[in-house]
Amino acid sequence: MLKGKSPIDPALIRELAQVLTDTDLTEIEIAHDNLKIRVARQVTVQAVVQAPAAAPAPVAAAAAPVAAAVPAAAVDDPRKHPGVVTSPMVGTAYRRPSPDARPLIELGMQVKEGDRLCLIEAMKTFNDIVAPRAGTITRILFEDGRPVEYGEPLLIIE
């Protein structure tokens, strides 16, 4: 690559890749003037499902009303659930306003429209994510302190 022909600095790319490795992030993006650089790595996640120790009959009976009330596609894909709350931005999601505070939300918690659900830090700014509707938090789909993408399902309110 000829010097002066490309505004992209290979050393910067290597440095950003090292930041990904050091911080356990999956992607990082920087923008300056008309130049935008995004470095991402592919992460393979392996799900392990453990069989319940108790008899399966009570579990099946408890799951039946949920399956009847929510379309099967919504159970498989939270993005299709009618009560999904998605991330409006790329950033780091937090359930607590500070490390020593109690979580803003818990499973089974009742929320009202406009209640603060979580925070997303983007560009060193904390953004409140509020409840778009009243209901009960039935699923929390993000891990505290981990990056989230635009449109990523955060939680489900039923």
GROMACS .gro file of C-alpha atoms in nm:
model
  158
    1MET     CA    1   0.000   0.000   0.000
    2LEU     CA    2   0.145   0.337  -0.097
    3LYS     CA    3   0.180   0.599   0.172
    4GLY     CA    4  -0.038   0.903   0.121
    5LYS     CA    5  -0.281   0.719  -0.109
    6SER     CA    6  -0.509   0.586   0.166
    7PRO     CA    7  -0.630   0.773   0.475
    8ILE     CA    8  -0.650   0.441   0.663
    9ASP     CA    9  -0.361   0.377   0.899
   10PRO     CA   10  -0.286   0.002   0.929
   11ALA     CA   11  -0.126   0.063   1.269
   12LEU     CA   12  -0.456   0.211   1.389
   13ILE     CA   13  -0.643  -0.099   1.269
   14ARG     CA   14  -0.397  -0.323   1.458
   15GLU     CA   15  -0.435  -0.107   1.768
   16LEU     CA   16  -0.816  -0.127   1.752
   17ALA     CA   17  -0.795  -0.504   1.706
   18GLN     CA   18  -0.576  -0.521   2.016
   19VAL     CA   19  -0.839  -0.319   2.210
   20LEU     CA   20  -1.097  -0.583   2.111
   21THR     CA   21  -0.872  -0.857   2.241
   22ASP     CA   22  -0.782  -0.677   2.563
   23THR     CA   23  -1.140  -0.576   2.652
   24ASP     CA   24  -1.332  -0.883   2.530
   25LEU     CA   25  -1.543  -0.660   2.302
   26THR     CA   26  -1.675  -0.798   1.974
   27GLU     CA   27  -1.657  -0.474   1.776
   28ILE     CA   28  -1.536  -0.116   1.792
   29GLU     CA   29  -1.603   0.178   1.562
   30ILE     CA   30  -1.439   0.519   1.537
   31ALA     CA   31  -1.520   0.815   1.314
   32HIS     CA   32  -1.316   1.123   1.239
   33ASP     CA   33  -1.405   1.376   0.968
   34ASN     CA   34  -1.516   1.167   0.668
   35LEU     CA   35  -1.332   0.853   0.779
   36LYS     CA   36  -1.516   0.578   0.966
   37ILE     CA   37  -1.339   0.260   1.079
   38ARG     CA   38  -1.518  -0.042   1.226
   39VAL     CA   39  -1.327  -0.345   1.348
   40ALA     CA   40  -1.526  -0.654   1.447
   41ARG     CA   41  -1.453  -1.013   1.526
   42GLN     CA   42  -1.676  -1.311   1.490
   43VAL     CA   43  -1.765  -1.476   1.818
   44THR     CA   44  -1.913  -1.824   1.824
   45VAL     CA   45  -2.152  -1.886   2.110
   46GLN     CA   46  -2.239  -2.241   2.200
   47ALA     CA   47  -2.562  -2.287   2.392
   48VAL     CA   48  -2.580  -2.570   2.643
   49VAL     CA   49  -2.925  -2.682   2.751
   50GLN     CA   50  -2.940  -2.890   3.065
   51ALA     CA   51  -3.227  -3.131   3.123
   52PRO     CA   52  -3.438  -3.049   3.430
   53ALA     CA   53  -3.379  -3.270   3.736
   54ALA     CA   54  -3.750  -3.277   3.828
   55ALA     CA   55  -4.024  -3.460   3.641
   56PRO     CA   56  -4.110  -3.282   3.314
   57ALA     CA   57  -4.491  -3.295   3.361
   58PRO     CA   58  -4.524  -2.984   3.585
   59VAL     CA   59  -4.293  -2.787   3.354
   60ALA     CA   60  -4.504  -2.875   3.050
   61ALA     CA   61  -4.824  -2.778   3.230
   62ALA     CA   62  -4.677  -2.441   3.328
   63ALA     CA   63  -4.553  -2.373   2.974
   64ALA     CA   64  -4.885  -2.449   2.804
   65PRO     CA   65  -5.062  -2.118   2.890
   66VAL     CA   66  -4.762  -1.919   2.766
   67ALA     CA   67  -4.759  -2.103   2.432
   68ALA     CA   68  -5.130  -2.037   2.389
   69ALA     CA   69  -5.101  -1.667   2.470
   70VAL     CA   70  -4.790  -1.591   2.258
   71PRO     CA   71  -4.737  -1.698   1.896
   72ALA     CA   72  -4.478  -1.975   1.855
   73ALA     CA   73  -4.257  -1.746   1.643
   74ALA     CA   74  -4.237  -1.499   1.933
   75VAL     CA   75  -4.117  -1.771   2.172
   76ASP     CA   76  -3.841  -1.877   1.929
   77ASP     CA   77  -3.742  -1.525   1.823
   78PRO     CA   78  -3.780  -1.248   2.085
   79ARG     CA   79  -3.767  -0.984   1.807
   80LYS     CA   80  -4.111  -1.103   1.693
   81HIS     CA   81  -4.267  -1.085   2.040
   82PRO     CA   82  -4.527  -0.805   2.064
   83GLY     CA   83  -4.386  -0.688   2.399
   84VAL     CA   84  -4.020  -0.667   2.297
   85VAL     CA   85  -3.819  -0.357   2.392
   86THR     CA   86  -3.525  -0.309   2.156
   87SER     CA   87  -3.208  -0.105   2.182
   88PRO     CA   88  -3.239   0.231   2.005
   89MET     CA   89  -2.860   0.255   1.968
   90VAL     CA   90  -2.526   0.078   1.979
   91GLY     CA   91  -2.362   0.095   2.320
   92THR     CA   92  -2.313  -0.081   2.652
   93ALA     CA   93  -2.628  -0.178   2.841
   94TYR     CA   94  -2.653  -0.154   3.219
   95ARG     CA   95  -2.929  -0.270   3.456
   96ARG     CA   96  -2.796  -0.048   3.739
   97PRO     CA   97  -2.748   0.331   3.743
   98SER     CA   98  -2.423   0.277   3.939
   99PRO     CA   99  -2.222  -0.031   4.040
  100ASP     CA  100  -2.345  -0.020   4.402
  101ALA     CA  101  -2.711   0.053   4.321
  102ARG     CA  102  -2.983  -0.210   4.299
  103PRO     CA  103  -3.099  -0.314   3.949
  104LEU     CA  104  -3.362  -0.097   3.782
  105ILE     CA  105  -3.553  -0.407   3.669
  106GLU     CA  106  -3.600  -0.767   3.780
  107LEU     CA  107  -3.793  -1.058   3.631
  108GLY     CA  108  -4.158  -1.042   3.729
  109MET     CA  109  -4.141  -0.671   3.811
  110GLN     CA  110  -4.441  -0.454   3.721
  111VAL     CA  111  -4.354  -0.140   3.521
  112LYS     CA  112  -4.557   0.158   3.407
  113GLU     CA  113  -4.522   0.338   3.077
  114GLY     CA  114  -4.225   0.574   3.104
  115ASP     CA  115  -4.050   0.384   3.387
  116ARG     CA  116  -3.672   0.361   3.349
  117LEU     CA  117  -3.574   0.008   3.244
  118CYS     CA  118  -3.201   0.030   3.182
  119LEU     CA  119  -2.921   0.256   3.063
  120ILE     CA  120  -2.719   0.241   2.743
  121GLU     CA  121  -2.383   0.411   2.742
  122ALA     CA  122  -2.283   0.545   2.402
  123MET     CA  123  -1.998   0.790   2.344
  124LYS     CA  124  -1.955   0.834   2.723
  125THR     CA  125  -2.319   0.944   2.755
  126PHE     CA  126  -2.574   0.743   2.953
  127ASN     CA  127  -2.914   0.719   2.784
  128ASP     CA  128  -3.227   0.611   2.972
  129ILE     CA  129  -3.433   0.338   2.808
  130VAL     CA  130  -3.791   0.373   2.928
  131ALA     CA  131  -4.091   0.141   2.917
  132PRO     CA  132  -4.302   0.200   2.606
  133ARG     CA  133  -4.600   0.036   2.779
  134ALA     CA  134  -4.713  -0.089   3.119
  135GLY     CA  135  -4.680  -0.457   3.205
  136THR     CA  136  -4.468  -0.725   3.366
  137ILE     CA  137  -4.104  -0.794   3.278
  138THR     CA  138  -4.104  -1.156   3.166
  139ARG     CA  139  -3.759  -1.181   3.004
  140ILE     CA  140  -3.433  -0.989   3.031
  141LEU     CA  141  -3.233  -1.059   2.717
  142PHE     CA  142  -2.915  -0.858   2.772
  143GLU     CA  143  -2.623  -0.911   3.005
  144ASP     CA  144  -2.536  -0.624   3.237
  145GLY     CA  145  -2.229  -0.432   3.120
  146ARG     CA  146  -2.215  -0.596   2.777
  147PRO     CA  147  -2.237  -0.431   2.434
  148VAL     CA  148  -2.570  -0.419   2.251
  149GLU     CA  149  -2.651  -0.343   1.888
  150TYR     CA  150  -2.914  -0.117   1.737
  151GLY     CA  151  -3.244  -0.307   1.728
  152GLU     CA  152  -3.121  -0.583   1.959
  153PRO     CA  153  -3.397  -0.714   2.190
  154LEU     CA  154  -3.330  -0.601   2.547
  155LEU     CA  155  -3.631  -0.735   2.735
  156ILE     CA  156  -3.993  -0.838   2.704
  157ILE     CA  157  -4.285  -0.667   2.876
  158GLU     CA  158  -4.615  -0.858   2.880
   0.00000   0.00000   0.00000
